[in-house]
mmCIF file of C-alpha atoms in Angstrom:
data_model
loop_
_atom_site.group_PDB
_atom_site.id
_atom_site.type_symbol
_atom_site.label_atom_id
_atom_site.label_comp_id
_atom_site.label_asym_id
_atom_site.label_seq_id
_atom_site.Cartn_x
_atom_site.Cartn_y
_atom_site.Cartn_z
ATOM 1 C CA UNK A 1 0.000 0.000 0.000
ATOM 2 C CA UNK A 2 1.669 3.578 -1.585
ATOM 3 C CA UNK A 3 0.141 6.990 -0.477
ATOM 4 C CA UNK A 4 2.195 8.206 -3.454
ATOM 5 C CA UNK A 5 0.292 10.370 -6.435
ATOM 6 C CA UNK A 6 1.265 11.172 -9.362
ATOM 7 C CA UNK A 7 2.408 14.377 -10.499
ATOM 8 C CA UNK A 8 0.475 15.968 -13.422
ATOM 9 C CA UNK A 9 2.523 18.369 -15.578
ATOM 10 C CA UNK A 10 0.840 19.250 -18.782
ATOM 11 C CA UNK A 11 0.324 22.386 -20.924
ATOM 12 C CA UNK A 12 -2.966 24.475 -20.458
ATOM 13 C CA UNK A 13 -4.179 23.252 -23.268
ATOM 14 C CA UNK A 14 -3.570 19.449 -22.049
ATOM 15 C CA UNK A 15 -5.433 19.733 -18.932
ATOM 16 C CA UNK A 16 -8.477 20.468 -20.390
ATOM 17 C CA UNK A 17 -8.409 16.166 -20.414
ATOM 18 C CA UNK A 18 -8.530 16.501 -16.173
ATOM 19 C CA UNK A 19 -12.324 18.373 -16.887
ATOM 20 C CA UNK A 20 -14.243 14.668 -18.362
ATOM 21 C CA UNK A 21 -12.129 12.659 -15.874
ATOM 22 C CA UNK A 22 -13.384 14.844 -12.521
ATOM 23 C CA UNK A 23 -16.999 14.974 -14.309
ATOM 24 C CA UNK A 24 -16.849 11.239 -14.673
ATOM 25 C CA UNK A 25 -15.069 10.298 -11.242
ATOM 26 C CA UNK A 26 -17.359 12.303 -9.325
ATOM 27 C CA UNK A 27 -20.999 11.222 -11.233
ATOM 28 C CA UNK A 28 -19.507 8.021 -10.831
ATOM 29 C CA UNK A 29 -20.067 8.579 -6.915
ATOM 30 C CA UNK A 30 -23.092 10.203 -6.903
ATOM 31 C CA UNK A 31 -26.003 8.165 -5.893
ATOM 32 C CA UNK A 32 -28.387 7.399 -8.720
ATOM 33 C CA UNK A 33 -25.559 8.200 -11.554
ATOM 34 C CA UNK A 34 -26.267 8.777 -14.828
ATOM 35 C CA UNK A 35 -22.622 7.481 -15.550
ATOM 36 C CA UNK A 36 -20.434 4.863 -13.808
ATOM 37 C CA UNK A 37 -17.028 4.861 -14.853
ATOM 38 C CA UNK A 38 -14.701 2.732 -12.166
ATOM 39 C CA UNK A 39 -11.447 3.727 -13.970
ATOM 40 C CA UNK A 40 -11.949 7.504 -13.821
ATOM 41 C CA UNK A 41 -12.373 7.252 -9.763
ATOM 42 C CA UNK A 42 -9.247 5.027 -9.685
ATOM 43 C CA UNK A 43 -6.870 7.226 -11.540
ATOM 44 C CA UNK A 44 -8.600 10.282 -9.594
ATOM 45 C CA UNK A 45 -7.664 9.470 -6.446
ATOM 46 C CA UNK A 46 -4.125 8.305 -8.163
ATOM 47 C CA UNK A 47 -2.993 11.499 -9.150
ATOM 48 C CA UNK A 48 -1.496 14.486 -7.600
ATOM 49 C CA UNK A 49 -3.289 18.005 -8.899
ATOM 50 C CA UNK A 50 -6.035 20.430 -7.730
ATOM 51 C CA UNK A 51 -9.135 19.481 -8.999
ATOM 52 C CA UNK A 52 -11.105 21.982 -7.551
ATOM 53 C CA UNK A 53 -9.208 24.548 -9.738
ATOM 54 C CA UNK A 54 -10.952 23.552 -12.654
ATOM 55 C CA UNK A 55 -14.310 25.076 -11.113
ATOM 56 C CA UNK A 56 -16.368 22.719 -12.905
ATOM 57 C CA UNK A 57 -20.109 23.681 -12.954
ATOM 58 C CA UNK A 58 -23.056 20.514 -12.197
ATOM 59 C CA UNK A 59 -24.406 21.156 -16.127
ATOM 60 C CA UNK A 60 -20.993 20.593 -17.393
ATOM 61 C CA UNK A 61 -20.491 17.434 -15.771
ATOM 62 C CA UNK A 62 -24.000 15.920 -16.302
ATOM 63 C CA UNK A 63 -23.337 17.430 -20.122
ATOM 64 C CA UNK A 64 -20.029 15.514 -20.562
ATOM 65 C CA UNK A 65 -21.766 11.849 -19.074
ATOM 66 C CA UNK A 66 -24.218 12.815 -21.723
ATOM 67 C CA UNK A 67 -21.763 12.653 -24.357
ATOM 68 C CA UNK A 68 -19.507 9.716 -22.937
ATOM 69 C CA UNK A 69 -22.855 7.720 -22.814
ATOM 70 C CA UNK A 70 -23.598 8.290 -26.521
ATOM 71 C CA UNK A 71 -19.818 7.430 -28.444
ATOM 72 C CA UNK A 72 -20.087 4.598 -25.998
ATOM 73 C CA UNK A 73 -23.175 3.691 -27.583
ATOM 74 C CA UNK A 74 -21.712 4.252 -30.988
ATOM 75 C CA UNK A 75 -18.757 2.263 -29.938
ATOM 76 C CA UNK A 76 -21.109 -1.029 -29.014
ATOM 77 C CA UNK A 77 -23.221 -0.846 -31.959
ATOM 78 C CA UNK A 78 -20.181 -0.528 -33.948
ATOM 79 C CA UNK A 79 -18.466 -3.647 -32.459
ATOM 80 C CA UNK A 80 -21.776 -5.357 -32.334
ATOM 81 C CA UNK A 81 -21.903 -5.255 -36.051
ATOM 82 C CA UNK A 82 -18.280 -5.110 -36.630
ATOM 83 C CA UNK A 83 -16.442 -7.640 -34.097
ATOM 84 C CA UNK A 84 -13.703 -7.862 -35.925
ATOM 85 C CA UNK A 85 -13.339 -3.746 -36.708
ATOM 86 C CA UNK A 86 -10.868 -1.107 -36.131
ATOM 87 C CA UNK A 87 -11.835 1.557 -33.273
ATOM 88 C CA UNK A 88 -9.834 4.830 -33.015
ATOM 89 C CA UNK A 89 -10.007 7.278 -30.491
ATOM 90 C CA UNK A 90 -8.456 10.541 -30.969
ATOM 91 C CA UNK A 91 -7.700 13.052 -28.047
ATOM 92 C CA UNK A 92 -8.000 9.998 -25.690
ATOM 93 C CA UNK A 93 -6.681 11.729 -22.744
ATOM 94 C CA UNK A 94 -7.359 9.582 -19.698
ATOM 95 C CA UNK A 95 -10.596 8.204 -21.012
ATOM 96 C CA UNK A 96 -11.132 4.614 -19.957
ATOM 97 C CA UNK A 97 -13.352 3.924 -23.534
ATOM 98 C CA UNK A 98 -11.322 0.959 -23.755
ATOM 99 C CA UNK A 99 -12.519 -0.372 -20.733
ATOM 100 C CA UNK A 100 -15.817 0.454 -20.640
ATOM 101 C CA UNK A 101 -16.763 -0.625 -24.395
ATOM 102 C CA UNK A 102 -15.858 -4.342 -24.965
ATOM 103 C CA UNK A 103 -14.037 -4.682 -27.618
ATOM 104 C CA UNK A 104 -13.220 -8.588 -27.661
ATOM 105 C CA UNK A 105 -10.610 -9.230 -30.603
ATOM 106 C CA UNK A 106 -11.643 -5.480 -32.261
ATOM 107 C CA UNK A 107 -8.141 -3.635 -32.566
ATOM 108 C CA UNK A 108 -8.412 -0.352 -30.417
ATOM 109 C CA UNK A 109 -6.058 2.688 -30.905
ATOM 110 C CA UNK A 110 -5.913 5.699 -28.389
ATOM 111 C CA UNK A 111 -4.422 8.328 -30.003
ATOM 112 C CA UNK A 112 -2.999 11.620 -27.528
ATOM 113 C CA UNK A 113 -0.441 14.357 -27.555
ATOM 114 C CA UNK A 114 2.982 12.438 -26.305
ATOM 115 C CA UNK A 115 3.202 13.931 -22.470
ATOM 116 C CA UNK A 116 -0.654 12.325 -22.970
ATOM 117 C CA UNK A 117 -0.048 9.293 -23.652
ATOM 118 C CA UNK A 118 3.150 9.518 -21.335
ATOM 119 C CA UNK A 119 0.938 9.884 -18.362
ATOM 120 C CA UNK A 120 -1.907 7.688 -19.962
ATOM 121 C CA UNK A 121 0.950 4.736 -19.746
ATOM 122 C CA UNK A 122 0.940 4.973 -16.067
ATOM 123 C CA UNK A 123 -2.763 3.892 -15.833
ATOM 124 C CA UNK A 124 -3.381 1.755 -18.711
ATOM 125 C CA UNK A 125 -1.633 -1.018 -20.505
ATOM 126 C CA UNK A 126 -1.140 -2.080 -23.862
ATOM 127 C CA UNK A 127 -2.014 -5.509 -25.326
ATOM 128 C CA UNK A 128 -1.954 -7.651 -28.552
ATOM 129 C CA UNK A 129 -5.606 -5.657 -29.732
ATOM 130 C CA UNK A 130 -5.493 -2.334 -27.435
ATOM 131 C CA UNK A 131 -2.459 0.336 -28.694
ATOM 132 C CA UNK A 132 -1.815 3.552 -27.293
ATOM 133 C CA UNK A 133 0.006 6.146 -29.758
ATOM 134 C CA UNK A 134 2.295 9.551 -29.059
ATOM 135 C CA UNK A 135 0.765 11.936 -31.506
ATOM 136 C CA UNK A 136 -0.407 15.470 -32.291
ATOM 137 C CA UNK A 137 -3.732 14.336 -34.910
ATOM 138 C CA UNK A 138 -2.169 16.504 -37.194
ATOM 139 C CA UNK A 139 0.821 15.040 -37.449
ATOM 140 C CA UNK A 140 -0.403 12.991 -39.986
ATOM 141 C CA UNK A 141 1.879 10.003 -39.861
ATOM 142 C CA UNK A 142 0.238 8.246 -37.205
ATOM 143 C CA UNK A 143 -2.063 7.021 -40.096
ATOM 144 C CA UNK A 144 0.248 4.803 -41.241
ATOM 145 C CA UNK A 145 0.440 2.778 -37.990
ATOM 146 C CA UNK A 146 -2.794 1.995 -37.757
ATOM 147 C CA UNK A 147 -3.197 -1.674 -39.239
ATOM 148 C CA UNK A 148 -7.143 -1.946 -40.418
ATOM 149 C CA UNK A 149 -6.323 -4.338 -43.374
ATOM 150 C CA UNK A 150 -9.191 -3.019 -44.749
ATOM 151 C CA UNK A 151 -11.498 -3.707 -42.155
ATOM 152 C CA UNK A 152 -14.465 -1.545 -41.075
ATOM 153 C CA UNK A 153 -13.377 1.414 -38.862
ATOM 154 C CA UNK A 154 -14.615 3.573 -36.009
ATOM 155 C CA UNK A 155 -12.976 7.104 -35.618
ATOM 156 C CA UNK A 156 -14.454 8.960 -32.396
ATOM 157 C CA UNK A 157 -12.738 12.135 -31.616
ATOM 158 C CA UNK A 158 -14.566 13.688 -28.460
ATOM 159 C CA UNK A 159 -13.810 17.005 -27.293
ATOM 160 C CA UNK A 160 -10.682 17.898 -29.771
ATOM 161 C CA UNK A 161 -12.231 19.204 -33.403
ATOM 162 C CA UNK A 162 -13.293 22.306 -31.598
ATOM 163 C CA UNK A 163 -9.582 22.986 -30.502
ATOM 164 C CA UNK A 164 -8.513 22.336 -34.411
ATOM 165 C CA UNK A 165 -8.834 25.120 -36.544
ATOM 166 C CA UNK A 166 -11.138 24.456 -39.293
ATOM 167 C CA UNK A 167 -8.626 24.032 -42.203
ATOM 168 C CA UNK A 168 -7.149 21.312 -40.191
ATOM 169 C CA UNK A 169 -10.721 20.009 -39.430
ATOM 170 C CA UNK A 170 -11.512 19.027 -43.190
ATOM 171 C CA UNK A 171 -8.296 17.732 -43.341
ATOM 172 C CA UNK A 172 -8.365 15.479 -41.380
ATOM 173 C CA UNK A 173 -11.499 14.713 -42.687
ATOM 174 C CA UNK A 174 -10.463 13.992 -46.157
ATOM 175 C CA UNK A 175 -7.022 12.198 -44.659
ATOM 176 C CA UNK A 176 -9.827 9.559 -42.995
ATOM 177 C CA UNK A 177 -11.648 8.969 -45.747
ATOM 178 C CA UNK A 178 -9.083 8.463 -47.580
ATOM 179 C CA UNK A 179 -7.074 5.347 -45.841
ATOM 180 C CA UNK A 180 -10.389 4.275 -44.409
ATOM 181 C CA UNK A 181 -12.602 4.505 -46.752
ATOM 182 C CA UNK A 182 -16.006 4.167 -45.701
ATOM 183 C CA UNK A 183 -15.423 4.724 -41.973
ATOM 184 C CA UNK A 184 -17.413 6.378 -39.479
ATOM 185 C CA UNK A 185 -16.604 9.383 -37.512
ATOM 186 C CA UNK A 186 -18.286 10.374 -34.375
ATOM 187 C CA UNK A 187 -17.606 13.458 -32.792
ATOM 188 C CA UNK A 188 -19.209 16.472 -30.607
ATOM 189 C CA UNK A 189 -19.200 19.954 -31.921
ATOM 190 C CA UNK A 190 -20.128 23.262 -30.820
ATOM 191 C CA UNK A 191 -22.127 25.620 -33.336
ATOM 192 C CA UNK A 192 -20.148 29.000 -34.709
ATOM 193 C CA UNK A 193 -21.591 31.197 -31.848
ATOM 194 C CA UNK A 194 -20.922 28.638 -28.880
ATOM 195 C CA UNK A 195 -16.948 28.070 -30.598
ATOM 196 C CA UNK A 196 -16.788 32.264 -30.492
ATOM 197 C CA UNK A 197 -17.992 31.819 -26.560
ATOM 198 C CA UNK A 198 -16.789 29.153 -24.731
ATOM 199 C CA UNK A 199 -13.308 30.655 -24.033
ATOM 200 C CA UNK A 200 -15.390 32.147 -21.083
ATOM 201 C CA UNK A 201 -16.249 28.827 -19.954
ATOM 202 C CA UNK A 202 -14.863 28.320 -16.546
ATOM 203 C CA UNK A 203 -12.887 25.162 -16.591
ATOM 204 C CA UNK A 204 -11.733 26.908 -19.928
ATOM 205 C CA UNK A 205 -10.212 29.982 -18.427
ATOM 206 C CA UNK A 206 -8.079 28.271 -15.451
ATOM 207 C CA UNK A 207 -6.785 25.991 -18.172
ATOM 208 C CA UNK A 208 -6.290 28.440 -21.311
ATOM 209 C CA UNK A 209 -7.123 26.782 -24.258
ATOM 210 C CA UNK A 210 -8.481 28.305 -26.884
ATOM 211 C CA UNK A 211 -11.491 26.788 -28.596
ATOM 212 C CA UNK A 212 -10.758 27.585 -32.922
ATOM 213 C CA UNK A 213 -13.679 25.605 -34.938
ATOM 214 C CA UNK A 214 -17.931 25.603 -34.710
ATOM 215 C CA UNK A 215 -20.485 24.397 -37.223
ATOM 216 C CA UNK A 216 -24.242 25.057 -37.551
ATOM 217 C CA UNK A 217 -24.799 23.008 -40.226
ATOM 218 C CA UNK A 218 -23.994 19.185 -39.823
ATOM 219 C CA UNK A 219 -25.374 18.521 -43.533
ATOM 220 C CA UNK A 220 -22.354 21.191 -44.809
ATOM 221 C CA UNK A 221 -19.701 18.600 -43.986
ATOM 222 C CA UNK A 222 -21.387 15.990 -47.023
ATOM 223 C CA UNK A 223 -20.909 18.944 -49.045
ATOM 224 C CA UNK A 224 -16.630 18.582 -48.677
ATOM 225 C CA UNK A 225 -16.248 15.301 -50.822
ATOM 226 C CA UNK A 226 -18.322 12.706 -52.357
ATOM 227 C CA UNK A 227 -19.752 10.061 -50.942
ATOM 228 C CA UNK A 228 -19.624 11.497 -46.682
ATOM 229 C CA UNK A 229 -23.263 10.929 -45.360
ATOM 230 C CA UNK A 230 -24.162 12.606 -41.985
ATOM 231 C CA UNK A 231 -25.561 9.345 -40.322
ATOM 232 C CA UNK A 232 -27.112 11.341 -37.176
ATOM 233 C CA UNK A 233 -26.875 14.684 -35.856
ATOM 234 C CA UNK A 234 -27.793 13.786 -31.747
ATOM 235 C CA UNK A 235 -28.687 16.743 -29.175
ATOM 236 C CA UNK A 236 -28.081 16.507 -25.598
ATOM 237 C CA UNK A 237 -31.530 17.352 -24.461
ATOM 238 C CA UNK A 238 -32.786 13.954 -26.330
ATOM 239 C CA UNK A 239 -30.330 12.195 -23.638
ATOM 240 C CA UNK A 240 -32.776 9.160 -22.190
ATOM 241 C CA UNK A 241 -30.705 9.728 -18.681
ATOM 242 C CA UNK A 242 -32.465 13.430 -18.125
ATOM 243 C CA UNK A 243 -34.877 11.112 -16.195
ATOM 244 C CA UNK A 244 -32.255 10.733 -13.786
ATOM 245 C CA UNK A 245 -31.620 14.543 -12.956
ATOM 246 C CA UNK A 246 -33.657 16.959 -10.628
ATOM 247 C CA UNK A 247 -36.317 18.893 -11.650
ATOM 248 C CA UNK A 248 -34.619 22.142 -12.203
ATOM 249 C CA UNK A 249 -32.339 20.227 -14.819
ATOM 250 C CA UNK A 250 -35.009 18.259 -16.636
ATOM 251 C CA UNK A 251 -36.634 21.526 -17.322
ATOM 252 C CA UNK A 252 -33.732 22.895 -18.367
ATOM 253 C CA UNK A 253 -33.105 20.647 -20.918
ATOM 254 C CA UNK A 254 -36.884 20.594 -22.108
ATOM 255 C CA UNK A 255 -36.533 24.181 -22.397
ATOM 256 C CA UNK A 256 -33.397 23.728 -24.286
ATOM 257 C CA UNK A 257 -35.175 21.313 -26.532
ATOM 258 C CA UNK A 258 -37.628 24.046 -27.770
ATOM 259 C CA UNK A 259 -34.787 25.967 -29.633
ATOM 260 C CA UNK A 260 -32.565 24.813 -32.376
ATOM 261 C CA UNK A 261 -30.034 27.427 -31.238
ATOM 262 C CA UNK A 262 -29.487 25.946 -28.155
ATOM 263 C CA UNK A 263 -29.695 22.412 -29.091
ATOM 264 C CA UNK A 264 -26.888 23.599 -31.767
ATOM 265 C CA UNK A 265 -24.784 24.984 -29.350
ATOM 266 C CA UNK A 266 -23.497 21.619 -28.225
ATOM 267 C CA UNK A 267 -24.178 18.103 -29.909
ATOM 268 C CA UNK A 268 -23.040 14.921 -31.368
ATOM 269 C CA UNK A 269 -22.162 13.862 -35.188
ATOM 270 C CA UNK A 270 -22.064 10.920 -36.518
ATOM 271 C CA UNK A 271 -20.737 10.338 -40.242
ATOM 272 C CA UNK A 272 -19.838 7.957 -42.657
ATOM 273 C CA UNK A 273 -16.524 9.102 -44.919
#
C-alpha cells in the first residue's frame, strides 16, 4: 500500500483532459448516476493536482456523461456489427473507452499528444488488440500505424475538433476517408456562436485553451467530398438519462429542446466518410 500520487505536468491546453475525468469520477459517486465509470475514480484518487481549480459547474459534468454515454453507444453498436473492426479514439486523454466498451478481438487505438499518452501509460496497458500512440492528430503520420487491413473502422474524436482550426478540421477529414474509406466518424461539436464563446467557460479559463472551430450546419460537412453521409446529428436534451436529474435540470433541458439554437450549441455527429 503507496500513499504516493502522481504528479500531473501538462500544458494548459492538455489539462483540459482533467475536466471529463473529474466529471466522470465524481458522477460516478453520486447516488443514482447517470454514468459509472470505475477507472476515472481510480486514476482520480491516483494522481497528484487540484481538482477543484478547474471550477467545474453541475451542467458541465451531467453534459459531458451525456456525451460519454452516446460514443459509448456508438462504440457497441459498432463492435456489435463489426467484431472484428478497427476503433480509433483521438484526443484519448485519460478516457477509460477501452474499458468500458468491450471490444473482444476489435483492434483499439488511443491516439494523444505524447506527455498524454506519457501519463496515460501509467494507468493503462497495452495488449496484442489495445495500442496507445504519441501523436499530435495533425501530425499525420500516425495514419500509417494503424493496421485496419481493410477492415471496417470507427474514428471517435470527443472534445478535440473544436480545438482544431477548421482548415485542419476538413483535413483530417479527407485524410480519414481516404485510408479508411467508408469509416465512421463520431464526434461532438459546438455551433459558430458557442466556438466564439466558450473561451469564457470556466474550466476553460483556469486551463487556457483556446477553442478555434464551430459548425451550424452538420449537412455542410457531405458537401466537402463525395460520398460522406451525416448518419445522425444527436442533441443533448434527447439524452434518455435526463430522467435521472432533478427537476430544475429536466426543465432545463426541455426548455433547451424548444430551440434549435441551443440544441446547436453543443451536440453529437455521426458520419460515414
Amino acid at each position: 500500500m503507496t500513499d504516493y500520487k502522481e504528479k500531473i505536468l501538462l500544458t494548459e491546453e492538455q489539462e483540459t483532459l482533467l475536466i471529463p475525468l473529474y466529471s466522470k469520477a465524481i458522477e460516478s459517486r453520486r447516488p443514482n448516476p447517470i454514468f459509472v465509470d470505475e477507472k476515472a475514480q481510480e486514476i482520480l484518487g491516483q494522481v497528484d493536482y487540484d481538482f477543484a481549480r478547474l471550477k467545474t459547474p453541475l451542467k458541465t459534468t451531467v453534459t459531458l456523461c451525456f456525451r460519454a454515454n452516446k460514443l459509448d453507444t456508438y462504440a457497441r453498436e459498432f463492435l456489435a456489427d463489426h467484431p472484428n473492426g478497427v476503433v480509433l479514439h483521438l484526443g484519448c486523454g485519460l478516457d477509460g473507452r477501452c474499458l468500458r466498451v468491450n471490444h473482444g478481438q476489435a483492434e483499439w487505438y488511443d491516439l494523444d499528444l505524447p506527455a498524454v499518452i506519457d501519463l496515460r501509460r501509467k494507468f493503462y496497458v497495452e495488449t496484442e488488440t489495445y495500442h496507445m500512440l504519441p501523436s499530435s492528430v495533425t501530425d499525420w503520420q500516425w495514419l500509417d500505424r494503424i493496421s485496419s487491413h481493410g477492415r471496417p473502422v470507427l474514428v471517435i474524436a470527443e472534445s478535440l475538433l473544436m480545438y482544431l482550426t477548421g482548415a485542419e478540421v476538413r483535413t483530417l477529414v479527407f485524410k480519414l476517408k481516404e485510408t479508411f474509406p467508408g469509416c465512421r466518424l463520431a464526434f461532438d461539436a459546438f455551433s459558430v456562436l458557442t466556438a466564439a464563446r466558450v473561451s469564457a467557460h470556466p474550466s476553460l479559463k483556469k486551463t487556457g485553451a483556446e477553442v478555434h472551430w464551430g459548425i451550424d450546419d452538420a449537412k455542410a460537412i457531405e458537401s466537402w467530398a463525395p460520398g460522406i453521409r451525416l448518419k445522425e446529428e444527436w442533441y443533448f436534451s434527447q439524452a434518455e438519462e435526463i430522467a435521472k436529474l432533478g427537476l430544475v435540470y429536466r426543465s432545463l433541458f426541455k426548455l433547451a429542446s424548444l430551440f434549435s439554437v441551443a440544441n446547436k450549441a453543443h451536440r453529437i455527429l455521426y458520419y460515414e466518410l
